Structure formats: C-alpha cells, structure tokens
Coordinates of C-alpha atoms and ligand atoms in Angstrom, one line a residue:
M1 CA 7.5 -1.1 13.6
S2 CA 9.6 -3.6 15.6
P3 CA 12.2 -2.3 18.0
V4 CA 15.8 -2.9 16.8
T5 CA 17.5 -3.7 20.1
S6 CA 21.0 -3.9 18.7
P7 CA 22.4 -3.6 15.1
H8 CA 22.1 -7.4 14.9
T9 CA 19.0 -8.2 17.0
I10 CA 15.4 -7.5 16.1
Q11 CA 12.7 -8.0 18.7
L12 CA 9.6 -9.5 16.9
P13 CA 6.0 -8.4 17.6
E14 CA 4.1 -10.7 20.0
P15 CA 2.3 -13.5 18.2
G16 CA -1.5 -13.5 18.3
F17 CA -3.7 -16.3 19.5
A18 CA -7.1 -15.5 18.1
G19 CA -6.9 -15.9 14.3
E20 CA -10.3 -16.2 12.6
V21 CA -9.4 -19.1 10.2
S22 CA -10.3 -22.5 11.5
V23 CA -7.8 -25.4 11.4
E24 CA -10.2 -27.2 9.0
H25 CA -10.3 -24.3 6.6
A26 CA -6.5 -24.0 6.7
L27 CA -6.2 -27.7 6.0
Q28 CA -8.7 -27.5 3.1
M29 CA -6.9 -24.5 1.6
R30 CA -3.2 -25.6 1.9
R31 CA -1.6 -26.2 -1.5
S32 CA 2.0 -25.9 -2.7
V33 CA 2.3 -22.5 -4.4
R34 CA 5.5 -21.6 -6.2
S35 CA 4.9 -18.2 -7.6
Y36 CA 4.1 -15.0 -5.6
K37 CA 3.1 -11.4 -6.1
N38 CA 5.9 -8.9 -5.8
E39 CA 4.6 -7.7 -2.5
P40 CA 6.4 -7.4 0.8
L41 CA 5.6 -9.5 3.9
S42 CA 4.8 -7.7 7.1
I43 CA 7.0 -8.4 10.1
S44 CA 4.0 -9.4 12.2
D45 CA 3.1 -12.1 9.7
L46 CA 6.7 -13.3 9.8
S47 CA 6.6 -13.2 13.6
Q48 CA 3.4 -15.3 13.6
I49 CA 4.8 -17.9 11.2
L50 CA 8.1 -18.3 13.1
W51 CA 6.1 -18.7 16.3
S52 CA 3.9 -21.3 14.8
A53 CA 6.9 -23.4 13.7
Q54 CA 9.0 -23.2 16.9
G55 CA 7.5 -20.7 19.3
I56 CA 7.7 -21.4 23.0
T57 CA 4.3 -21.9 24.6
T58 CA 5.0 -22.8 28.3
P59 CA 7.2 -21.5 31.0
R60 CA 9.2 -24.8 30.8
G61 CA 10.1 -24.0 27.2
F62 CA 7.9 -26.5 25.4
R63 CA 7.1 -25.4 21.9
T64 CA 4.3 -25.3 19.3
A65 CA 5.7 -28.5 17.6
P66 CA 6.4 -31.7 19.5
S67 CA 10.0 -32.8 20.1
A68 CA 11.3 -36.3 21.0
G69 CA 12.4 -36.1 24.6
A70 CA 11.8 -32.3 24.5
L71 CA 15.4 -32.1 23.2
Y72 CA 14.6 -29.5 20.4
P73 CA 17.2 -30.3 17.7
L74 CA 15.8 -27.8 15.2
E75 CA 17.2 -24.3 14.4
L76 CA 15.1 -22.0 12.3
Y77 CA 16.4 -19.3 10.0
V78 CA 14.7 -16.7 7.8
V79 CA 16.1 -15.7 4.5
A80 CA 14.5 -12.2 4.3
G81 CA 14.4 -10.4 0.9
N82 CA 11.3 -8.2 1.0
I83 CA 9.9 -7.6 4.5
I84 CA 8.6 -4.3 5.6
N85 CA 11.0 -2.7 8.2
L86 CA 13.4 -5.6 8.1
P87 CA 16.7 -5.3 6.2
S88 CA 17.4 -8.1 3.8
A89 CA 19.6 -10.7 5.5
I90 CA 19.6 -14.2 6.9
Y91 CA 18.5 -14.3 10.5
R92 CA 18.4 -17.0 13.1
Y93 CA 15.1 -17.2 15.0
R94 CA 15.8 -17.1 18.8
T95 CA 13.0 -19.0 20.3
A96 CA 13.4 -17.9 24.0
E97 CA 13.5 -14.2 23.1
H98 CA 11.1 -14.4 20.1
S99 CA 13.7 -12.3 18.2
L100 CA 15.9 -12.4 15.1
L101 CA 19.6 -12.4 15.1
K102 CA 21.3 -11.2 11.9
I103 CA 23.7 -13.9 10.6
V104 CA 24.5 -12.9 7.0
P105 CA 23.7 -9.5 5.6
G106 CA 22.1 -8.8 2.2
D107 CA 19.6 -10.4 -0.1
R108 CA 20.6 -14.1 -0.4
R109 CA 17.6 -15.4 -2.3
S110 CA 19.2 -15.7 -5.7
E111 CA 22.2 -17.6 -4.3
L112 CA 19.8 -19.8 -2.3
S113 CA 17.7 -20.5 -5.4
R114 CA 20.8 -21.6 -7.3
A115 CA 21.7 -24.0 -4.4
A116 CA 18.1 -25.4 -4.8
L117 CA 18.5 -26.3 -8.4
Q118 CA 17.3 -22.9 -9.6
Q119 CA 13.9 -23.3 -8.1
S120 CA 12.3 -19.9 -8.9
A121 CA 9.9 -20.0 -5.8
I122 CA 12.9 -19.2 -3.7
K123 CA 14.0 -16.2 -5.8
K124 CA 10.5 -14.7 -5.9
A125 CA 9.3 -15.2 -2.3
P126 CA 9.7 -12.2 0.0
A127 CA 10.9 -14.6 2.7
I128 CA 12.1 -18.2 2.9
L129 CA 12.3 -20.3 6.1
L130 CA 15.3 -22.5 6.4
F131 CA 14.8 -25.4 8.9
C132 CA 18.1 -26.9 10.2
A133 CA 18.8 -29.6 12.7
V134 CA 21.6 -30.6 15.1
Y135 CA 21.1 -34.4 15.0
E136 CA 23.4 -35.0 18.0
R137 CA 20.9 -33.3 20.4
T138 CA 18.6 -36.2 19.7
T139 CA 20.9 -39.1 18.9
E140 CA 22.8 -38.6 22.1
K141 CA 19.8 -40.0 23.9
Y142 CA 18.1 -42.1 21.2
G143 CA 21.0 -43.4 19.1
Q144 CA 20.4 -43.9 15.4
R145 CA 16.7 -43.8 15.9
G146 CA 17.1 -40.2 16.8
I147 CA 17.8 -39.4 13.1
R148 CA 14.2 -40.6 12.3
Y149 CA 12.9 -38.4 15.2
V150 CA 14.6 -35.3 13.9
H151 CA 13.1 -35.8 10.4
M152 CA 9.6 -36.2 12.0
E153 CA 10.1 -33.0 13.9
V154 CA 11.0 -31.0 10.8
G155 CA 7.8 -32.2 9.3
H156 CA 5.8 -31.1 12.3
A157 CA 7.3 -27.7 12.4
A158 CA 7.1 -27.0 8.7
Q159 CA 3.5 -28.1 8.6
N160 CA 2.7 -25.7 11.4
A161 CA 4.3 -22.9 9.4
C162 CA 2.3 -23.9 6.2
L163 CA -1.0 -23.9 8.0
Q164 CA -0.3 -20.7 9.9
A165 CA 0.7 -19.0 6.5
I166 CA -2.7 -20.1 5.0
A167 CA -4.5 -18.7 8.0
L168 CA -2.8 -15.3 7.3
G169 CA -3.7 -15.4 3.6
L170 CA -0.2 -16.4 2.6
N171 CA 1.1 -19.3 0.5
T172 CA 4.0 -21.7 0.8
V173 CA 5.8 -24.7 -0.7
V174 CA 8.1 -27.1 1.1
I175 CA 11.4 -27.7 -0.7
G176 CA 13.6 -30.6 -0.1
A177 CA 15.7 -30.5 -3.3
F178 CA 18.9 -28.5 -2.6
R179 CA 22.6 -29.0 -2.2
D180 CA 23.3 -29.1 1.5
T181 CA 26.9 -27.9 1.4
E182 CA 25.9 -24.8 -0.7
V183 CA 23.0 -24.0 1.7
K184 CA 25.3 -24.4 4.7
K185 CA 27.8 -21.9 3.1
I186 CA 25.2 -19.3 2.1
A187 CA 23.7 -19.3 5.6
D188 CA 27.1 -19.6 7.4
L189 CA 25.7 -22.5 9.4
P190 CA 27.8 -24.0 12.2
A191 CA 29.3 -27.3 11.3
E192 CA 26.9 -29.3 13.5
E193 CA 23.7 -27.8 11.9
Q194 CA 22.4 -29.6 8.9
P195 CA 19.8 -28.0 6.5
Q196 CA 16.6 -29.9 6.2
Y197 CA 13.9 -27.9 4.5
L198 CA 13.3 -24.6 2.6
V199 CA 9.9 -23.0 2.8
P200 CA 9.3 -20.0 0.7
I201 CA 6.4 -17.7 1.8
G202 CA 4.5 -15.2 -0.3
R203 CA 1.1 -14.1 -1.5
Q204 CA -0.3 -15.7 -4.7
Ligands
LIG301 C1 9.7 -34.0 1.5 C2 9.2 -33.1 0.4 C3 10.0 -32.5 -0.5 C4 9.5 -31.6 -1.4 N1 10.4 -30.9 -2.2 C5 9.9 -30.1 -3.2 C6 10.8 -29.3 -4.0 O1 12.0 -29.4 -3.9 N2 10.3 -28.5 -4.9 C7 9.0 -28.3 -5.0 O2 8.5 -27.5 -5.8 N3 8.1 -29.0 -4.3 C8 8.5 -29.9 -3.3 N4 7.6 -30.6 -2.5 C9 6.2 -30.3 -2.6 C10 5.5 -31.4 -3.4 O3 5.8 -31.3 -4.8 C11 3.9 -31.2 -3.2 O4 3.7 -31.3 -1.8 C12 3.1 -32.2 -4.0 O5 3.2 -31.9 -5.4 C13 1.6 -32.2 -3.6 O6 1.0 -30.9 -3.8 P1 0.4 -30.1 -2.5 O7 1.5 -29.8 -1.6 O8 -0.2 -28.9 -3.1 O9 -0.6 -31.0 -1.9 C14 8.1 -31.4 -1.6 C15 7.3 -32.1 -0.7 C16 7.8 -32.9 0.3 C17 6.8 -33.5 1.3

C-alpha cells in the first residue's frame, strides 16, 4: 500500500525498469480498446503509467518524453474511479516527487464522460489520464510555432502511456473529442492549463 503523506498527497510506488514485454511486442499489441472489465487498477500499475508519460529520468529533470527546449508544458492528471487503495478523485501527477496531489474529490468519471460526448470508455475505465498543457511555457520561447510543439509533445507522452499500459496487460484508447470548457470545470484546471487528451485505462 502507498503511504499517504498528507490528506491530499499520495506518494506513488517507485516505477520499475525491467518489464518483460519488448517494445516490439507492445507496438504489435497496441489497439484502441473502449470497453473494460469491471476490475480495479493497482496503484503500482498507475504509478508505472504516469512515470512512462512524464516521469523524471535524470538529475537535471529531463523526462521520459521529449520536450521542445526542455520547457515541459504538459501537466498530467488522473481521474481515478476504481483503483485499489486510492480514493476516487482527480489528482495532479507531481513529476518531481512522483506523487499525486488530490485536486477534486469523488468519482468524476460520469461527468467527464458527458463532457466527452457520452463516450462510454470514460465511464467504464477504472482510471483516465487527462493530459493538459500550458502553451505559454513553450510559446514564450518559440512563438506561434510553440503551439505545434506542444501538440507533438502530448502525442509523445500519450503514446508512452499507451505502450506502457500494453506492457502491463492493460488497454487504452486516446480521446480527443470532448468539450474543453466542461473538462476544465470538472478538473478545476487553472486558467492557463488547456485540456488536450483523455486516455482511459482498463483491462479488456
Ligand atoms: C488525435 C486522436 C483523437 C482521437 N479521438 C478519439 C475519440 O474521441 N474517441 C475514440 O473512441 N477514439 C479516438 N481516437 C482513436 C482512433 O479512433 C483510433 O486510433 C483509430 O480508430 C485506429 O485504431 P487503433 O488505435 O486501434 O490503431 C483518436 C485518435 C487520435 C490519434
């Protein structure tokens, strides 16, 4: 069980680095899957997937996914609905600490599904990743071209998560169809953070 370091902060288990599934196998097996068994996710699987998307891998703070100018415009959230030893809530992934910070309490999957045009994958998945971005972190240096860079980065990070999920025997689908303003409200996002992608995770 993960230590709860404060009522709002959960330290995640350390990620592993010696999975037995090859990159080639994960690539071969990746498929968009939109319905899942009604089974909880383990916190160690969640920890591993968060790390794969945005985990820090060097003392200088470089991450698993590349970032233009190493400016790191992405913020990653988990909409947790059925995870062992993790209360249902929306959490922000804190990369430096590899921990979760509770942002919105309760199970928000149904609301999120409605914001995503009723897509049922979101309602049924034990957890959904919400990728957000602060464009200004990148456009400050690169101007309008920075917007393109941010979108590329979301793709890199989400693909990492999809392949990591497959390597853990889990399935995903990437979802781009949702109403931004509703998602922002549900996750109580700061004004500068823009939602980019939803990635439900579950077992088929
Ligand atoms: C940018 C983008 C947005 C997508 N949005 C959705 C979506 O809103 N809902 C959905 O069910 N699938 C969505 N998909 C998944 C595609 O439908 C899926 O990748 C495609 O059918 C190919 O299948 P595969 O992923 O199994 O290879 C999206 C994929 C991409 C790349």
